[in-house]
Short mmCIF file of C-alpha atoms in Angstrom, two decimals:
data_model
loop_
_atom_site.label_atom_id
_atom_site.label_comp_id
_atom_site.label_asym_id
_atom_site.label_seq_id
_atom_site.Cartn_x
_atom_site.Cartn_y
_atom_site.Cartn_z
CA MET B 1194 0.02 0.08 -0.05
CA GLN B 1195 0.92 3.64 -0.44
CA LYS B 1196 0.80 6.74 1.65
CA ASN B 1197 -2.71 8.42 1.54
CA GLU B 1198 -4.26 5.31 0.14
CA MET B 1199 -7.85 4.59 1.63
CA ALA B 1200 -8.83 1.11 2.79
CA VAL B 1201 -11.71 -0.62 4.52
CA ILE B 1202 -10.32 -3.27 7.13
CA GLU B 1203 -11.61 -5.27 10.00
CA ILE B 1204 -9.57 -4.90 13.21
CA THR B 1205 -8.51 -8.36 14.51
CA ASP B 1206 -5.93 -7.62 17.18
CA ILE B 1207 -4.36 -4.97 19.40
CA GLY B 1208 -0.83 -3.86 19.46
CA VAL B 1209 1.27 -3.42 22.64
CA ASN B 1210 0.55 0.31 22.43
CA GLY B 1211 -3.22 -0.05 22.13
CA GLU B 1212 -3.44 0.44 18.27
CA GLY B 1213 -5.95 -1.70 16.47
CA ILE B 1214 -4.38 -4.09 13.79
CA GLY B 1215 -6.00 -5.25 10.63
CA LYS B 1216 -5.00 -6.50 7.22
CA HIS B 1217 -5.79 -5.18 3.61
CA ASP B 1218 -4.94 -7.79 1.04
CA GLY B 1219 -2.51 -9.39 3.52
CA TYR B 1220 -0.86 -6.00 4.29
CA THR B 1221 -0.87 -5.38 8.06
CA LEU B 1222 -2.00 -1.87 9.17
CA PHE B 1223 -1.70 -0.35 12.70
CA VAL B 1224 -4.75 1.99 13.46
CA LYS B 1225 -4.76 4.21 16.46
CA ASP B 1226 -8.26 4.41 18.20
CA ALA B 1227 -9.52 1.42 16.66
CA VAL B 1228 -10.88 -1.55 18.62
CA ILE B 1229 -10.92 -5.25 17.92
CA GLY B 1230 -14.15 -6.05 16.14
CA ASP B 1231 -14.29 -2.72 14.33
CA LYS B 1232 -14.96 -2.46 10.57
CA ALA B 1233 -13.31 0.69 9.65
CA GLU B 1234 -12.23 3.05 6.78
CA VAL B 1235 -8.66 4.00 7.30
CA LYS B 1236 -6.06 6.14 5.55
CA VAL B 1237 -2.53 5.16 5.10
CA MET B 1238 -0.17 7.75 6.79
CA LYS B 1239 3.09 5.80 6.68
CA ALA B 1240 3.86 2.85 4.57
CA LYS B 1241 6.75 0.32 5.07
CA LYS B 1242 7.39 -2.83 2.96
CA ASN B 1243 5.35 -5.27 5.04
CA TYR B 1244 3.32 -2.90 7.31
CA GLY B 1245 2.04 0.49 7.66
CA TYR B 1246 0.38 3.02 10.01
CA ALA B 1247 -3.14 4.42 9.15
CA ARG B 1248 -5.46 6.91 10.52
CA LEU B 1249 -8.91 5.96 11.70
CA MET B 1250 -11.32 7.89 9.21
CA ARG B 1251 -14.76 6.28 9.98
CA VAL B 1252 -16.14 3.48 12.01
CA LEU B 1253 -18.34 1.65 9.64
CA GLU B 1254 -19.48 -1.16 11.93
CA PRO B 1255 -18.44 -0.62 15.58
CA SER B 1256 -17.09 -3.43 17.70
CA ALA B 1257 -19.08 -4.84 20.56
CA ASP B 1258 -16.19 -3.74 22.73
CA ARG B 1259 -16.40 -0.14 21.41
CA VAL B 1260 -17.69 2.43 24.08
CA GLU B 1261 -18.36 6.13 24.03
CA PRO B 1262 -15.36 7.89 25.59
CA ARG B 1263 -16.07 9.91 28.71
CA CYS B 1264 -13.68 12.57 27.62
CA ALA B 1265 -14.41 14.63 24.47
CA PHE B 1266 -10.78 14.90 23.75
CA ALA B 1267 -9.91 11.18 24.24
CA ARG B 1268 -8.75 10.67 20.65
CA LYS B 1269 -6.56 13.85 20.52
CA CYS B 1270 -5.04 13.72 23.97
CA GLY B 1271 -1.91 11.76 24.56
CA GLY B 1272 -2.90 10.74 28.09
CA CYS B 1273 -5.45 8.10 27.27
CA GLN B 1274 -4.89 5.63 24.41
CA ILE B 1275 -7.68 3.10 24.87
CA GLN B 1276 -10.67 5.09 26.54
CA GLU B 1277 -12.91 3.90 23.58
CA MET B 1278 -12.50 0.30 24.56
CA SER B 1279 -14.76 -1.35 27.18
CA TYR B 1280 -12.99 -1.75 30.58
CA GLU B 1281 -13.46 -5.55 30.41
CA ARG B 1282 -11.64 -5.54 27.14
CA GLN B 1283 -8.83 -3.31 28.44
CA LEU B 1284 -8.20 -5.81 31.19
CA ALA B 1285 -8.15 -8.76 28.97
CA PHE B 1286 -5.67 -6.80 26.67
CA LYS B 1287 -3.32 -5.98 29.56
CA GLU B 1288 -3.35 -9.61 30.68
CA GLN B 1289 -2.43 -10.68 27.09
CA LYS B 1290 0.19 -8.10 26.97
CA VAL B 1291 1.95 -9.56 30.04
CA ARG B 1292 1.54 -13.08 29.03
CA GLY B 1293 2.64 -12.38 25.26
CA ASN B 1294 5.87 -10.76 26.51
CA LEU B 1295 6.67 -13.63 29.00
CA GLU B 1296 6.04 -16.19 26.25
CA ARG B 1297 7.85 -14.26 23.40
CA LEU B 1298 10.79 -12.56 25.23
CA GLY B 1299 11.09 -14.56 28.41
CA GLY B 1300 10.64 -18.06 26.70
CA PHE B 1301 8.24 -19.21 29.15
CA ASP B 1302 5.92 -22.06 28.18
CA GLY B 1303 2.33 -21.38 27.60
CA GLU B 1304 1.06 -24.40 29.57
CA MET B 1305 3.23 -23.25 32.57
CA LEU B 1306 1.87 -19.69 32.40
CA ASP B 1307 -1.62 -21.05 32.63
CA GLN B 1308 -0.69 -22.43 35.94
CA VAL B 1309 1.20 -19.37 37.45
CA MET B 1310 -0.77 -16.40 35.98
CA GLU B 1311 -3.57 -15.00 38.41
CA PRO B 1312 -6.24 -12.78 37.14
CA ILE B 1313 -5.48 -9.13 36.59
CA LEU B 1314 -6.46 -6.73 39.52
CA GLY B 1315 -8.76 -4.12 38.11
CA MET B 1316 -10.85 -1.32 39.53
CA ASP B 1317 -14.42 -0.87 40.31
CA ASN B 1318 -14.42 2.73 38.99
CA PRO B 1319 -11.61 3.20 36.38
CA PHE B 1320 -12.05 6.87 36.37
CA GLY B 1321 -11.11 9.75 38.62
CA TYR B 1322 -8.22 7.76 40.21
CA ARG B 1323 -5.10 10.09 39.77
CA ASN B 1324 -3.95 11.68 43.04
CA LYS B 1325 -1.26 13.67 40.91
CA ALA B 1326 -1.64 15.57 37.81
CA GLN B 1327 0.81 17.91 36.08
CA PHE B 1328 -0.75 20.35 33.66
CA PRO B 1329 1.39 22.32 31.14
CA PHE B 1330 0.50 26.04 30.37
CA GLY B 1331 0.53 27.86 27.10
CA THR B 1332 -1.20 30.63 25.07
CA ASP B 1333 -4.10 30.20 22.56
CA ARG B 1334 -4.28 32.21 19.29
CA GLU B 1335 -6.11 35.06 20.92
CA GLY B 1336 -3.27 35.39 23.45
CA ASN B 1337 -5.23 33.89 26.47
CA PRO B 1338 -3.60 31.51 28.81
CA VAL B 1339 -4.53 27.83 28.54
CA THR B 1340 -3.81 24.62 30.32
CA GLY B 1341 -4.72 20.89 29.69
CA PHE B 1342 -2.68 18.08 28.26
CA TYR B 1343 -0.30 17.67 25.27
CA ALA B 1344 -1.78 16.08 22.14
CA GLY B 1345 -0.26 12.70 21.37
CA ARG B 1346 3.39 12.80 20.35
CA THR B 1347 3.39 16.65 20.43
CA HIS B 1348 3.79 19.56 22.71
CA ASP B 1349 0.49 21.22 21.49
CA ILE B 1350 -1.78 21.87 24.39
CA ILE B 1351 -5.44 20.78 24.13
CA ALA B 1352 -7.35 23.11 26.41
CA ASN B 1353 -9.17 21.07 29.03
CA THR B 1354 -9.35 21.58 32.79
CA ASP B 1355 -11.60 18.74 33.40
CA CYS B 1356 -9.69 15.42 33.02
CA ALA B 1357 -11.61 12.26 33.27
CA LEU B 1358 -8.77 10.61 35.22
CA GLY B 1359 -8.29 13.37 37.69
CA VAL B 1360 -9.97 14.32 40.82
CA PRO B 1361 -12.81 17.04 40.50
CA VAL B 1362 -10.88 19.66 42.51
CA ASP B 1363 -8.24 19.91 39.80
CA ARG B 1364 -10.75 21.78 37.50
CA GLU B 1365 -11.49 24.42 40.26
CA ILE B 1366 -7.87 24.98 40.93
CA LEU B 1367 -6.90 25.37 37.26
CA GLU B 1368 -9.71 27.81 36.69
CA ILE B 1369 -8.50 29.96 39.64
CA ILE B 1370 -4.99 30.00 38.13
CA LEU B 1371 -6.20 30.94 34.62
CA ASP B 1372 -8.38 33.70 35.93
CA PHE B 1373 -5.42 35.05 38.05
CA MET B 1374 -3.18 34.96 35.11
CA LYS B 1375 -5.74 36.97 33.00
CA SER B 1376 -6.40 39.52 35.66
CA GLU B 1377 -2.84 40.03 36.59
CA GLY B 1378 -1.31 39.84 33.09
CA ILE B 1379 0.73 36.88 33.99
CA SER B 1380 2.16 35.19 30.94
CA ALA B 1381 2.44 31.39 30.18
CA TYR B 1382 5.79 29.84 29.24
CA ASP B 1383 6.69 29.56 25.59
CA GLU B 1384 8.84 26.65 24.92
CA LYS B 1385 10.17 28.02 21.56
CA THR B 1386 11.21 31.46 22.91
CA GLY B 1387 12.12 30.57 26.56
CA LYS B 1388 9.91 33.53 27.84
CA GLY B 1389 6.84 33.68 29.88
CA LEU B 1390 6.45 32.68 33.71
CA ILE B 1391 3.89 29.87 34.38
CA ARG B 1392 5.22 26.56 32.95
CA HIS B 1393 3.32 23.83 34.67
CA VAL B 1394 1.08 23.21 37.75
CA LEU B 1395 1.40 20.17 39.80
CA ILE B 1396 -1.66 19.13 41.81
CA ARG B 1397 -1.64 16.40 44.49
CA TYR B 1398 -4.59 15.03 46.34
CA GLY B 1399 -4.67 12.79 49.35
CA PHE B 1400 -7.51 10.31 48.82
CA THR B 1401 -7.63 9.41 52.61
CA THR B 1402 -6.67 12.82 54.41
CA LYS B 1403 -8.39 14.98 51.55
CA GLU B 1404 -5.28 17.26 51.80
CA ILE B 1405 -4.47 19.27 48.60
CA MET B 1406 -1.19 20.45 47.27
CA VAL B 1407 -0.54 23.01 44.51
CA CYS B 1408 2.95 23.59 43.09
CA LEU B 1409 3.46 26.22 40.36
CA VAL B 1410 6.58 25.49 38.32
CA ILE B 1411 7.71 28.94 37.14
CA ASN B 1412 10.36 30.35 34.74
CA GLY B 1413 11.75 32.87 37.45
CA ARG B 1414 11.97 33.27 41.15
CA LYS B 1415 8.55 34.68 42.25
CA ILE B 1416 4.92 35.26 41.01
CA PRO B 1417 3.82 38.97 40.92
CA GLY B 1418 0.72 39.42 43.07
CA ALA B 1419 0.89 35.94 44.42
CA GLU B 1420 -1.04 36.83 47.58
CA LYS B 1421 -4.08 37.29 45.37
CA LEU B 1422 -3.75 33.84 44.02
CA ILE B 1423 -3.00 32.35 47.53
CA GLU B 1424 -6.30 34.00 48.77
CA LYS B 1425 -8.43 32.26 46.26
CA LEU B 1426 -6.74 28.91 46.41
CA THR B 1427 -6.82 28.82 50.34
CA ALA B 1428 -10.54 29.26 50.10
CA ILE B 1429 -10.75 25.63 48.82
CA SER B 1430 -11.57 23.07 51.48
CA GLY B 1431 -8.58 20.76 52.20
CA MET B 1432 -5.82 23.23 50.82
CA THR B 1433 -2.65 22.41 52.69
CA SER B 1434 0.43 23.31 50.66
CA ILE B 1435 1.01 25.97 48.04
CA THR B 1436 4.47 26.19 46.66
CA ILE B 1437 6.57 27.22 43.72
CA SER B 1438 9.33 25.37 41.90
CA PRO B 1439 11.68 27.50 39.82
CA ASN B 1440 12.84 26.07 36.67
CA THR B 1441 14.54 28.52 34.28
CA ARG B 1442 16.15 25.93 32.13
CA GLN B 1443 15.06 25.35 28.44
CA THR B 1444 14.30 21.70 28.89
CA ASN B 1445 11.43 19.15 28.80
CA VAL B 1446 11.98 18.41 32.59
CA ILE B 1447 8.84 19.62 34.31
CA MET B 1448 9.97 20.25 37.91
CA GLY B 1449 12.79 22.48 39.05
CA ASP B 1450 15.41 21.01 41.43
CA THR B 1451 14.09 22.81 44.56
CA TYR B 1452 10.74 24.27 45.73
CA GLU B 1453 9.76 27.24 48.19
CA VAL B 1454 6.59 27.30 50.17
CA LEU B 1455 4.47 30.21 49.62
CA TRP B 1456 1.57 29.19 52.11
CA GLY B 1457 1.02 26.30 54.55
CA GLN B 1458 3.45 23.53 54.57
CA GLY B 1459 5.94 21.88 51.97
CA PHE B 1460 3.95 18.54 51.84
CA ILE B 1461 0.76 16.84 52.30
CA THR B 1462 0.14 13.45 53.98
CA ASP B 1463 -1.74 10.34 52.86
CA TYR B 1464 -2.05 6.69 53.73
CA ILE B 1465 -1.59 3.33 51.88
CA GLY B 1466 -3.24 0.91 54.07
CA THR B 1467 -2.20 1.84 57.66
CA VAL B 1468 1.16 3.47 56.69
CA ARG B 1469 1.20 7.18 56.50
CA TYR B 1470 3.35 9.11 54.07
CA GLN B 1471 4.64 12.71 53.65
CA ILE B 1472 4.56 13.71 50.13
CA SER B 1473 6.44 16.78 48.89
CA PRO B 1474 6.34 18.32 45.44
CA LEU B 1475 9.50 16.24 44.37
CA SER B 1476 8.41 13.09 45.93
CA PHE B 1477 7.75 10.01 43.76
CA TYR B 1478 4.39 8.53 44.90
CA GLN B 1479 2.07 6.06 43.04
CA VAL B 1480 -0.71 8.11 41.34
CA ASN B 1481 -3.50 5.58 41.92
CA PRO B 1482 -3.84 5.07 45.66
CA VAL B 1483 -6.64 2.53 45.25
CA GLN B 1484 -4.60 0.13 43.03
CA THR B 1485 -1.36 0.96 44.83
CA GLU B 1486 -2.75 -0.62 48.04
CA LYS B 1487 -3.72 -3.71 46.06
CA LEU B 1488 -0.31 -3.76 44.26
CA TYR B 1489 1.58 -3.56 47.58
CA SER B 1490 -0.55 -6.00 49.41
CA GLN B 1491 0.05 -8.51 46.62
CA ALA B 1492 3.77 -7.87 46.74
CA LEU B 1493 3.58 -8.36 50.56
CA GLU B 1494 1.65 -11.63 50.14
CA TYR B 1495 4.21 -12.83 47.66
CA ALA B 1496 7.08 -12.08 50.24
CA GLY B 1497 5.46 -14.57 52.46
CA LEU B 1498 7.00 -12.99 55.63
CA LYS B 1499 6.66 -14.53 59.00
CA GLY B 1500 8.41 -11.85 61.22
CA GLY B 1501 12.00 -12.48 61.32
CA GLU B 1502 13.15 -12.19 57.55
CA THR B 1503 15.72 -9.89 56.30
CA VAL B 1504 14.42 -8.16 53.15
CA TRP B 1505 16.08 -5.81 50.64
CA ASP B 1506 13.91 -3.35 48.75
CA LEU B 1507 15.62 -2.06 45.69
CA TYR B 1508 14.56 1.05 44.01
CA CYS B 1509 12.65 1.83 47.02
CA GLY B 1510 11.51 5.54 46.34
CA ILE B 1511 10.13 7.23 49.50
CA GLY B 1512 9.90 3.87 51.09
CA THR B 1513 6.42 3.02 50.17
CA ILE B 1514 6.85 -0.77 49.76
CA SER B 1515 9.72 -0.93 52.24
CA LEU B 1516 7.36 0.29 55.19
CA PHE B 1517 4.67 -2.08 54.02
CA LEU B 1518 7.23 -4.99 54.32
CA ALA B 1519 8.70 -3.64 57.64
CA GLU B 1520 5.41 -4.26 59.37
CA LYS B 1521 5.87 -8.07 58.85
CA ALA B 1522 9.70 -8.40 58.47
CA GLY B 1523 12.62 -8.63 60.89
CA GLN B 1524 14.71 -6.04 59.01
CA VAL B 1525 14.16 -4.03 55.76
CA TYR B 1526 16.99 -2.40 53.82
CA GLY B 1527 15.86 0.11 51.09
CA VAL B 1528 18.01 1.57 48.28
CA GLU B 1529 17.19 4.50 46.12
CA ILE B 1530 19.46 6.80 43.94
CA VAL B 1531 17.46 10.01 44.73
CA PRO B 1532 18.86 11.75 47.95
CA GLN B 1533 15.47 13.52 48.53
CA ALA B 1534 13.44 10.26 48.29
CA ILE B 1535 15.76 8.63 50.80
CA GLU B 1536 15.20 11.65 53.19
CA ASP B 1537 11.45 11.23 52.72
CA ALA B 1538 11.78 7.42 53.28
CA ARG B 1539 13.65 8.05 56.56
CA LYS B 1540 11.09 10.64 57.58
CA ASN B 1541 8.22 8.27 56.77
CA ALA B 1542 9.76 5.53 58.81
CA ARG B 1543 9.93 7.95 61.77
CA ILE B 1544 6.36 9.20 61.32
CA ASN B 1545 5.07 5.63 61.44
CA ARG B 1546 7.36 4.59 64.42
CA ILE B 1547 9.01 2.01 62.24
CA SER B 1548 12.51 1.20 63.57
CA ASN B 1549 13.45 -1.90 61.44
CA ALA B 1550 13.87 -0.17 58.13
CA GLU B 1551 17.21 1.35 57.11
CA PHE B 1552 17.64 3.35 53.78
CA PHE B 1553 20.71 3.90 51.57
CA VAL B 1554 21.31 6.42 48.81
CA GLY B 1555 22.82 5.12 45.62
CA LYS B 1556 22.32 3.04 42.59
CA ALA B 1557 20.79 -0.35 43.48
CA GLU B 1558 23.28 -1.90 40.86
CA GLU B 1559 26.16 -0.54 42.80
CA VAL B 1560 24.91 -0.49 46.41
CA LEU B 1561 23.88 -4.29 46.61
CA PRO B 1562 27.01 -5.64 44.74
CA GLU B 1563 29.32 -3.35 47.11
CA TYR B 1564 27.46 -4.70 50.19
CA TYR B 1565 28.04 -8.15 49.06
CA GLU B 1566 31.74 -7.73 48.41
CA ASP B 1567 32.21 -5.80 51.74
CA TYR B 1568 30.38 -8.48 53.81
CA ALA B 1569 32.65 -11.17 52.35
CA ARG B 1570 35.77 -9.26 53.23
CA GLU B 1571 34.62 -8.41 56.68
CA HIS B 1572 33.39 -11.89 57.45
CA SER B 1573 36.11 -14.24 56.21
CA GLY B 1574 34.51 -14.98 52.90
CA ALA B 1575 30.95 -15.66 54.35
CA ARG B 1576 28.14 -14.81 51.91
CA ALA B 1577 25.87 -11.90 52.71
CA ARG B 1578 22.37 -13.30 52.72
CA ALA B 1579 18.69 -11.81 52.53
CA ASP B 1580 15.51 -14.00 52.90
CA VAL B 1581 13.52 -11.98 50.42
CA ILE B 1582 14.69 -9.37 47.75
CA VAL B 1583 12.07 -6.89 46.31
CA VAL B 1584 12.76 -5.11 43.16
CA ASP B 1585 10.68 -2.30 41.68
CA PRO B 1586 12.94 -0.96 38.93
CA PRO B 1587 12.27 1.86 36.41
CA ARG B 1588 11.06 0.90 32.85
CA LYS B 1589 14.47 -0.18 31.65
CA GLY B 1590 14.35 -2.90 34.35
CA CYS B 1591 17.35 -4.36 36.35
CA ASP B 1592 21.00 -3.74 35.60
CA GLN B 1593 23.03 -6.96 34.93
CA ALA B 1594 25.23 -6.43 37.83
CA LEU B 1595 22.13 -6.27 40.14
CA LEU B 1596 20.69 -9.54 38.70
CA GLU B 1597 24.16 -11.22 39.22
CA THR B 1598 24.29 -10.22 42.84
CA ILE B 1599 20.74 -11.25 43.47
CA VAL B 1600 21.85 -14.68 42.22
CA LYS B 1601 24.93 -14.86 44.44
CA MET B 1602 22.95 -13.81 47.50
CA ALA B 1603 20.41 -16.62 46.68
CA PRO B 1604 17.38 -15.21 48.62
CA GLU B 1605 14.61 -17.79 49.17
CA ARG B 1606 12.09 -15.43 47.31
CA VAL B 1607 12.43 -12.62 44.79
CA VAL B 1608 9.43 -10.34 44.32
CA TYR B 1609 9.59 -8.48 41.22
CA VAL B 1610 7.41 -5.38 40.76
CA SER B 1611 7.30 -4.16 37.07
CA CYS B 1612 5.94 -1.24 35.01
CA ASP B 1613 7.13 -2.78 31.80
CA PRO B 1614 6.33 -6.42 30.79
CA ALA B 1615 9.16 -6.44 28.08
CA THR B 1616 11.96 -5.79 30.55
CA LEU B 1617 10.32 -7.92 33.09
CA ALA B 1618 10.33 -10.85 30.67
CA ARG B 1619 13.97 -10.31 29.84
CA ASP B 1620 15.08 -10.10 33.58
CA LEU B 1621 12.92 -13.19 34.59
CA LYS B 1622 14.61 -15.17 31.77
CA VAL B 1623 17.93 -14.44 33.45
CA LEU B 1624 17.00 -15.21 36.95
CA CYS B 1625 15.04 -18.43 35.99
CA GLY B 1626 18.20 -19.56 34.10
CA GLU B 1627 20.20 -19.22 37.39
CA GLY B 1628 18.02 -21.45 39.63
CA TYR B 1629 14.91 -19.41 40.21
CA ALA B 1630 11.32 -20.78 39.45
CA LEU B 1631 8.50 -18.64 38.38
CA GLU B 1632 5.72 -19.37 40.80
CA LYS B 1633 3.14 -16.57 40.35
CA VAL B 1634 2.38 -13.63 38.13
CA ARG B 1635 -0.33 -11.12 38.65
CA PRO B 1636 -1.00 -8.08 36.49
CA VAL B 1637 -2.38 -5.00 38.22
CA ASP B 1638 -4.26 -2.28 36.29
CA MET B 1639 -2.72 0.93 37.81
CA PHE B 1640 -3.57 3.13 34.76
CA PRO B 1641 -6.91 2.57 33.52
CA GLN B 1642 -7.76 4.00 30.02
CA THR B 1643 -4.00 3.79 29.22
CA VAL B 1644 -1.86 0.94 27.73
CA HIS B 1645 0.36 0.68 30.68
CA VAL B 1646 0.18 -2.31 33.19
CA GLU B 1647 2.03 -3.07 36.31
CA THR B 1648 2.92 -6.86 37.26
CA VAL B 1649 3.91 -8.53 40.52
CA VAL B 1650 5.89 -11.59 40.30
CA LEU B 1651 7.07 -14.19 42.74
CA LEU B 1652 10.20 -16.32 42.16
CA SER B 1653 11.47 -18.89 44.33
CA TYR B 1654 15.01 -20.35 44.76
CA ARG B 1655 15.21 -23.92 43.70
CA LYS B 1656 18.89 -24.74 42.97
#
């Protein structure tokens, strides 16, 4: 097929990024916004030798799995990729995404996966779940400030203050900020020129405590007339923290390196289960608290703690999983590369009166191997040990040196929490080639309406 050619196809599969897949005379086309079962008219936008990418022009016969999106901007916005797919079908897609990667990249047998895979943990209400949102600001053609989300694969802002995945108070906060900018003549940042003041606004909301944080990321050091904005924002019930984060670099990085309190305190608090956390503008904290509790409870169940175990929690962030584990373990050691996160982890341990959790700053792939070597030197060649190692790495997965050290330490159980099924499958293949057995796999839908899926895996040592 050629670029700009039209075709009518039936969608028979879903790609890893949520795009519909169909064929025209044996030629494979990937179609964004199409759902399995759709009969659709499409236009080829990019043609390669054996496959191409097409734009959905018209749905001629809708799939039984197609639903009306809750958000009017669902197709344009880059935030949701599969909002037009029924939630039941979304969950089935994500289960298959995890399974497909384990089979294709991990080399795991399908019959074995039938035995170890547990049903995906979904949500009762797959909307309004985000406790954190970052909104970019810009200017429309009439010169008015706007905010919303970027269109897919662009930095063009779709003006929308009412995101279907966010909490209702987001809209009220954004409207107040936009009105303030208009009345005070405060400009929005322009990525092309590097001029303008308001770059982004970060909003955090405590689902349990109902506390609210607003952090304005600015291209400067202060906001003229900020007291007027503070007056309006503090009238909102639950407002707890108003801060600014200066970021004067011409970069796509959203937050600055520091923040300054304009009103209230520099953090909000919230709970996952019975554990209380302090969350600053720069803290990493899972954005879906309902599913986070399910995710961490699953990790805790797989860890199988009885009360006296030594546990390492690698890539621990602000100690969210570590403190969950510490309630059941003998001793927990957490490792994270971000110093601010470790400060938060130690603070959160103190807040919860948890004394059996210790935290280290550094790369997990450096800290654990160094600990292993130092222990051997100090204990006449004895092997450092752990009963359980928990890893929750970034999208790129675990470093090879870290995997090798896990194998050397030979913990009885490894609990792997993953945000990327592909790198998960790669790392599991390594560990299962070194004496570990794949015991249980459970996907968790942390991000409904998107293609992303988290997975919790239990490995046991058999060698």
